[in-house]
XYZ file of C-alpha atoms in Angstrom:
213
model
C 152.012 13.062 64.208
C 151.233 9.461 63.761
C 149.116 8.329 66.512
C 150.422 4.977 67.434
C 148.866 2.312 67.272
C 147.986 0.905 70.946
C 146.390 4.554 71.714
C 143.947 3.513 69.013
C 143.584 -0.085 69.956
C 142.405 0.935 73.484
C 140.770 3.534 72.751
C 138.412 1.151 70.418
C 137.907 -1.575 73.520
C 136.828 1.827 75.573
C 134.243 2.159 73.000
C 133.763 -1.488 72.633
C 133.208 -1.481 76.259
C 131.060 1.501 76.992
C 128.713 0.663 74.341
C 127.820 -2.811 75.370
C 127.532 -1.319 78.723
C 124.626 1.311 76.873
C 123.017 -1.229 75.761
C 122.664 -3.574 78.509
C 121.683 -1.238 81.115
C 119.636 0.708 78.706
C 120.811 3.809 79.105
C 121.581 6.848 76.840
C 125.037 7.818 76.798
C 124.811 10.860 75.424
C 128.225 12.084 76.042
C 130.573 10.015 78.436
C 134.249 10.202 78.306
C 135.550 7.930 75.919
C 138.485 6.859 78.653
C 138.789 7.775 82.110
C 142.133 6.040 84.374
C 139.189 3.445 85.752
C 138.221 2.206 83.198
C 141.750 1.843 81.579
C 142.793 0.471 84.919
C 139.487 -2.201 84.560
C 140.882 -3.829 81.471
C 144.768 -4.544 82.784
C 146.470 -1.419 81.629
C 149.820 -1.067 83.631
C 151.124 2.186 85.402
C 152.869 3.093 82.462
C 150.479 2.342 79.654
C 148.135 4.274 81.153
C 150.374 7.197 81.475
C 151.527 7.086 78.091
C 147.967 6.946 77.251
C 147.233 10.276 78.494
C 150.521 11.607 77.267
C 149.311 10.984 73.584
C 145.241 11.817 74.508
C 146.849 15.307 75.523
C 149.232 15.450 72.156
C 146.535 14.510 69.960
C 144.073 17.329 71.710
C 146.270 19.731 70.992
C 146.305 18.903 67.013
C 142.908 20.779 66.701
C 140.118 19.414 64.308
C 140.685 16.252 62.260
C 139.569 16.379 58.824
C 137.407 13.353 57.990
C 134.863 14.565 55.504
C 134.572 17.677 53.192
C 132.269 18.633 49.992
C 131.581 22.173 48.886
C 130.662 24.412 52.498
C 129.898 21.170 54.573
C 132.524 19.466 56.671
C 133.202 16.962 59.191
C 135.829 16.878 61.913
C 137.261 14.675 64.358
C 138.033 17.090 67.978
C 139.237 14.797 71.042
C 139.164 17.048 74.770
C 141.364 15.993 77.304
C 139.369 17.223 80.758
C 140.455 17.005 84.207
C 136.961 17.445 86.296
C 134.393 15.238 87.902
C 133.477 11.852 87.215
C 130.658 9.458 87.457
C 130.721 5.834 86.548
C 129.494 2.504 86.774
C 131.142 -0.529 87.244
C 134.008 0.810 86.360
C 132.234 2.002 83.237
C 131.994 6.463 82.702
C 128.633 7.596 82.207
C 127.568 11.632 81.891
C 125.675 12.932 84.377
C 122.058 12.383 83.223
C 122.477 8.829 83.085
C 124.312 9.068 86.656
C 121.106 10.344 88.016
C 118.763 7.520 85.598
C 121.643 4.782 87.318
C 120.995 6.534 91.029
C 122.946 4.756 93.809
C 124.510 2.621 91.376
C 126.336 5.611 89.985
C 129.729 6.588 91.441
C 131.252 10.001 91.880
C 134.886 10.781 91.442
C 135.552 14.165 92.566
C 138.018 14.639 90.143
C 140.203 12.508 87.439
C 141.225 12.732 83.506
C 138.630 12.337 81.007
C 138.980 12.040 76.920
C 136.407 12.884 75.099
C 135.926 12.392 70.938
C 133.569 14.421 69.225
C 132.405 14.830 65.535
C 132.074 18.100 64.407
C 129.701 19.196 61.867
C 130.088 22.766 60.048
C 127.307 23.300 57.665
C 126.851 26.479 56.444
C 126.374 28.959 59.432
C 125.332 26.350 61.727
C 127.313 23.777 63.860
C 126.439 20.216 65.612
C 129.020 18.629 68.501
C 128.010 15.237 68.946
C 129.529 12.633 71.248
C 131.478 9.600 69.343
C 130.018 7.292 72.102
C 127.008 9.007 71.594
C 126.989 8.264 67.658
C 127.926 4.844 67.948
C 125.182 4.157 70.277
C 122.584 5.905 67.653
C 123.951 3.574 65.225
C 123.807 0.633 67.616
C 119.982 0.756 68.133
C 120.000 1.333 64.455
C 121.948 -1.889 63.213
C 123.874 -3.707 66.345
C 125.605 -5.673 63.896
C 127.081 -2.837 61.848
C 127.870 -0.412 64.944
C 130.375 -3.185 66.529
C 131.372 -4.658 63.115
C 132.785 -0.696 62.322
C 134.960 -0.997 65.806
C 136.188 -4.071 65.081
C 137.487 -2.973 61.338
C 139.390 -0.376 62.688
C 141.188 -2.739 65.279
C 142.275 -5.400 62.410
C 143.023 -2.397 59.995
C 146.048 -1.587 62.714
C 147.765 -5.305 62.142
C 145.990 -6.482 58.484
C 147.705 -4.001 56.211
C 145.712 -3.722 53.049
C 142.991 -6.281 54.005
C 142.111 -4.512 56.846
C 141.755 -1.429 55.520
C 139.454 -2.392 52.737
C 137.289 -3.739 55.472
C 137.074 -0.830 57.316
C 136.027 1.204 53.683
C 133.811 -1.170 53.350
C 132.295 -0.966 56.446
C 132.024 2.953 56.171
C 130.296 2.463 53.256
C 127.897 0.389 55.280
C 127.291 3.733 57.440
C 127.136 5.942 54.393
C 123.980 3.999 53.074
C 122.065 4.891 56.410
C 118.910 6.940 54.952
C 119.839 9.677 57.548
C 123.197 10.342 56.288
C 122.353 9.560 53.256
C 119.960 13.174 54.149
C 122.709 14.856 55.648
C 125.558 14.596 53.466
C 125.604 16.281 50.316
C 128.141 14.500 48.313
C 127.856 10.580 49.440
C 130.802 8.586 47.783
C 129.439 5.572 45.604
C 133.144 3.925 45.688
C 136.401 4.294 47.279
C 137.748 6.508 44.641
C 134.915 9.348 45.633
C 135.198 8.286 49.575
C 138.821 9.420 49.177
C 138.528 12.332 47.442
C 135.797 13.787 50.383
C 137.737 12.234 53.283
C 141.227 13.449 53.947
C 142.189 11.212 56.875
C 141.112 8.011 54.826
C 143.125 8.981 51.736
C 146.229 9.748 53.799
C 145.251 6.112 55.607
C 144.781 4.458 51.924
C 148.373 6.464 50.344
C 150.355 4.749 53.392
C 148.630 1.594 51.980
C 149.431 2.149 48.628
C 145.326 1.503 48.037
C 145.047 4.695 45.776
């Protein structure tokens, strides 16, 4: 399935969004919904966009685990949850419930409502690490501010720039890559596109349709 592109454009100004809203009001965000109908509502989505929005979240759930980064027995997956259950938010904005109880009256509760959630999965070994994507981005945020809203903004003008854009957004992975953490956690870390492609299935299917490799 190709996911179209205006799923992924909104989904990155949900991220774009929450994470500015992290960082002002200081708070956590260890695992929020990436979109919830408020918050799509909050930025002008119609009726029907939003509808078709959840009609490709729950398409795209039901794909599984995402490939984006394998070397020997360690591996890396994309795994998106479409949730129908309770909701807390502010401004408009989802939180998790931790930082609904930091937030306090601020913090609104919607008994119930659609949530999508995007996780990176880690299998290394035996052992195996679920971490938020809003969660991440944050991380990398107080890490490099720059860097964390430079990656979301690569992967928006990579839908519209053709080859340009996608060489930014390698380039901006590569960015990540060189993060002394990762840098720990990874076993194989590609040194130029050719190795990025040859760990990284989604980016080498991304770079064929490009022509890049």
């Amino acid at each position: 399935m190709k996911i179209p592109n205006s799923f992924i454009e909104t989904s990155v100004n949900c991220a774009d969004i929450i994470l500015k809203h992290c960082i002002e009001y200081k708070i956590r965000c260890r695992d929020p919904p990436l979109a919830t109908s408020k918050l799509l509502r909050s930025f002008g989505l119609s009726e029907y966009q939003e509808r078709n929005y959840w009609r490709v979240a729950k398409v795209i759930t039901k794909l599984g685990k995402i490939p984006i980064y394998k070397f020997a027995n360690i591996e890396f997956n994309l795994k998106t949850e479409l949730r129908t259950e309770k909701l807390y938010s502010h401004n408009n904005i989802p939180v998790d419930y931790i930082d609904c109880r930091f937030l306090g009256e601020k913090c609104n509760v919607t008994n119930k409502g659609f949530a999508f959630y995007v996780y990176i999965i880690g299998n290394i070994e035996s052992s195996e690490l679920k971490i938020n994507s809003i969660n991440l981005l944050n991380l990398l945020a107080m890490y490099n501010y720059d860097l964390a809203f430079g990656f979301l903004a690569s992967i928006r003008n990579s839908l519209y720039n053709g080859n340009a854009g996608i060489e930014a957004l390698l380039e901006n992975l590569f960015r990540i890559l060189k993060i002394p953490v990762i840098e720990l956690v990874l076993p194989k870390n590609p040194q130029n596109i050719k190795e990025l492609l040859k760990v990284s299935k989604i980016l080498r299917d991304i770079s064929k349709e490009f022509e890049i490799i």
